[in-house]
Coordinates of N, CA and C in Angstrom, one line a residue:
X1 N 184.9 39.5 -27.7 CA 183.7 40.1 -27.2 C 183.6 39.9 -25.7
X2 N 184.0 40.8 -25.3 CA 183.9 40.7 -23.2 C 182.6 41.9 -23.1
X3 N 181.9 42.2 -21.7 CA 181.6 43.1 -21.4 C 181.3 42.9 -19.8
X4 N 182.3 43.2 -19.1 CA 182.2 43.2 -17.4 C 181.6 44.4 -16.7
X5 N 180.8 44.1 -15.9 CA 180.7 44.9 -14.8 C 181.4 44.8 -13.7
X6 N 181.9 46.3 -13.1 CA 182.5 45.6 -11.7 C 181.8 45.4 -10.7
X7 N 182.3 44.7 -9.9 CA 181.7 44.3 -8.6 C 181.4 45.5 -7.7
X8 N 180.1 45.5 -6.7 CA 180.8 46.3 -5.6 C 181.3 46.3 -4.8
X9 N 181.8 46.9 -4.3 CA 182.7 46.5 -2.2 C 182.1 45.7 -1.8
X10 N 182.0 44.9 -1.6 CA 181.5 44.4 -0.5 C 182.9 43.7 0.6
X11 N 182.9 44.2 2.0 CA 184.4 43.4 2.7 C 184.5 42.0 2.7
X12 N 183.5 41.6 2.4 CA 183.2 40.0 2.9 C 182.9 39.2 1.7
X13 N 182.4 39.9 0.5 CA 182.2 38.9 -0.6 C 182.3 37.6 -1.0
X14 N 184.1 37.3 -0.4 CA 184.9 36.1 -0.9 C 184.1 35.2 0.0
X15 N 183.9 35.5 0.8 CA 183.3 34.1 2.1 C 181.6 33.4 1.8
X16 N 181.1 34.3 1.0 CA 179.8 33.8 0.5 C 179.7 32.7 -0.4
X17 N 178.9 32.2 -0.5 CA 178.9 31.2 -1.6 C 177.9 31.7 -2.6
X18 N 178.9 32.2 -3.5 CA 178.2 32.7 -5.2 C 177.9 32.0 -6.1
X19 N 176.6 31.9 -6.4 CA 175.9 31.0 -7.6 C 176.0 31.7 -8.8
X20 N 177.1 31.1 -9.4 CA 177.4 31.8 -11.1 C 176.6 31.1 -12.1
X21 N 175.7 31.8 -12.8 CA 175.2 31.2 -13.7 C 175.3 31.3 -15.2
X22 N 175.2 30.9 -16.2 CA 175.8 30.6 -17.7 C 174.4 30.5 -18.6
X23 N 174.4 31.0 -19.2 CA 173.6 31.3 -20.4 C 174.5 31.4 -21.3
X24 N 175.2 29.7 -21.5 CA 175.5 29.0 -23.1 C 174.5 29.3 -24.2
X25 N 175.5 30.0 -25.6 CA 174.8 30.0 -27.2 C 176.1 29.4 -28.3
X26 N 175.6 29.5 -28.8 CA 176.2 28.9 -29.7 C 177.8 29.8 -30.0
X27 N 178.0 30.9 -30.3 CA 178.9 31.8 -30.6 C 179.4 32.8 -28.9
X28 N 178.6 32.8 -28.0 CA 178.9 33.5 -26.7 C 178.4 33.1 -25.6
X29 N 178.7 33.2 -24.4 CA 178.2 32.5 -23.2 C 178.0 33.4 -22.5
X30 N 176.7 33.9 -22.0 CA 177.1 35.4 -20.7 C 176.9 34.7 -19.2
X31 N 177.6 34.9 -18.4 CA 177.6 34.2 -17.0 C 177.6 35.8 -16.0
X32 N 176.6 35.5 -15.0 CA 176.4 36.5 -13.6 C 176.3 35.8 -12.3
X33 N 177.2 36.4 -11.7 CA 177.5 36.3 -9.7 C 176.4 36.5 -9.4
X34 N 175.8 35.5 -8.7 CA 174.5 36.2 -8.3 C 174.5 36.3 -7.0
X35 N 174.6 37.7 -5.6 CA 174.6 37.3 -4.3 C 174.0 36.6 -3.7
X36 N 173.9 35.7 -2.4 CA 173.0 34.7 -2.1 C 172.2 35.5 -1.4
X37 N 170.8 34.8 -0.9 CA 169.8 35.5 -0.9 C 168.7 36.3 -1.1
X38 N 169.9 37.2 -1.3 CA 168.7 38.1 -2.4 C 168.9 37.7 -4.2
X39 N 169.8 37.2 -4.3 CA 170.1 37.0 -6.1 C 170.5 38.0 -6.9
X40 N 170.4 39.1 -6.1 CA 171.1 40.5 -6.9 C 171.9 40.2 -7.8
X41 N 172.8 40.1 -9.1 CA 173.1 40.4 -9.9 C 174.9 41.1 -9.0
X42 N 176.1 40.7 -9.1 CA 176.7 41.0 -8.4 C 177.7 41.6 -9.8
X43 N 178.2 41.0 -10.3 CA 178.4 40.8 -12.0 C 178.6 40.1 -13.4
X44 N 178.5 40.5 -14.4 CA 178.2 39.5 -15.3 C 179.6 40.0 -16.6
X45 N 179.3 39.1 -16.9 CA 181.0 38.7 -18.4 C 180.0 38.0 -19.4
X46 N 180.4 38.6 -20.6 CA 180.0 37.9 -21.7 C 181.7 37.7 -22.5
X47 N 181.5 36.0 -23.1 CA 182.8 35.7 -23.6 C 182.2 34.9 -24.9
X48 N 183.1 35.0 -25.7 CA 183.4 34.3 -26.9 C 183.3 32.7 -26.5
X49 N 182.5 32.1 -27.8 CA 182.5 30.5 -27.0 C 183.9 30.0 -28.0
X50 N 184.9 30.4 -27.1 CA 186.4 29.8 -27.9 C 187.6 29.6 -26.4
X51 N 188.5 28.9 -26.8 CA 189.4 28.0 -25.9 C 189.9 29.3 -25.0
X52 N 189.8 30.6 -25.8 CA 190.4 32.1 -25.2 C 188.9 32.7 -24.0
X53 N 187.5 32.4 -24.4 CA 186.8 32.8 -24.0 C 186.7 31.9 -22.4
X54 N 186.9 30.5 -22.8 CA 186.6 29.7 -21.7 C 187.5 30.2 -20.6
X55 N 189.1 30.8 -21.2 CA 190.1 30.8 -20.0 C 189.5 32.0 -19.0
X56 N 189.1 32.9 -20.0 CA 189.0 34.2 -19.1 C 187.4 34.2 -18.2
X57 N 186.9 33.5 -18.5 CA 185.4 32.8 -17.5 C 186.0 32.3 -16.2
X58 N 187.1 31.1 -16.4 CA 187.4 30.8 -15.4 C 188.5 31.6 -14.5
X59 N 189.0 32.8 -15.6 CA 190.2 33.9 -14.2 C 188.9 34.8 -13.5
X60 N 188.2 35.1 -14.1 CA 186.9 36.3 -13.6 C 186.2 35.3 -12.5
X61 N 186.2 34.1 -13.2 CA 185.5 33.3 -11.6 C 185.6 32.8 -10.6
X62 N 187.5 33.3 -10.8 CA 188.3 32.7 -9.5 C 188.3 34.2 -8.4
X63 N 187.5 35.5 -8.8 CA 187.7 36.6 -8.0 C 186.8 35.7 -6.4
X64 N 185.4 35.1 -6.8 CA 184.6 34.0 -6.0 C 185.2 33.0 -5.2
X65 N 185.6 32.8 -4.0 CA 186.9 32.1 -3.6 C 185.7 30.7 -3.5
X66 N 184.4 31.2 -2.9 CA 183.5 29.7 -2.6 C 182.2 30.2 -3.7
X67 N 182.4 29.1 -5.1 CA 181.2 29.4 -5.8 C 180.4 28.3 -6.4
X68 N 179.5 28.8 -6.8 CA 178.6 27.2 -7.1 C 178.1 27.6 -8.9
X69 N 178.3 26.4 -9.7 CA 177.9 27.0 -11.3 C 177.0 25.9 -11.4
X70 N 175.7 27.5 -11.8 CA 174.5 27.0 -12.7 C 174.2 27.4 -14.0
X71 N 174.1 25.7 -15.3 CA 174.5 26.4 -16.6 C 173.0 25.5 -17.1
X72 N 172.3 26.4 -17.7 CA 171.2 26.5 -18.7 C 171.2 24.9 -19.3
X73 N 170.2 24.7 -19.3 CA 169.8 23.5 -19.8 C 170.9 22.3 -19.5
X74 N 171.9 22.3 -18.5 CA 172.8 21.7 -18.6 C 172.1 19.7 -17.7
X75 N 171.1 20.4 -17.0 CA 170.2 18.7 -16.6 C 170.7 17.9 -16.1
X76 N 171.9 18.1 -15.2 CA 172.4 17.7 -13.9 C 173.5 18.6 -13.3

């Protein structure tokens, strides 16, 4: 179960620091780029919570060269 949005152009995106955040469930996890500042919604992936879902979270989150993860109830 994936469902991506693409990103938009932006020339400069990679140099921002993107706050990815995770909305962990039990069976799926959906995670969104969120731009700094404004928080806009840049894009989001929903994956399977399995050893296949985790890898492809982390290739989609390497498009982010400088990013910061914030995950739900996670309390540090």
């Amino acid at each position: 179960m994936s469902s991506a949005v693409p990103l938009p152009m932006l020339s400069d995106r990679r140099s921002f620091v993107i706050i990815i955040g995770v909305d962990p469930h039990k069976r799926t996890h959906t995670a969104s780029a969120l731009e700094p500042g404004t928080h806009r919604v840049l894009a989001t992936l929903q994956i399977d919570a399995t050893l296949a879902g985790y890898r492809q979270l982390a290739r989609w989150a390497a498009q982010f060269e400088v990013r910061r993860w914030a995950v739900e109830n996670a309390r540090g």
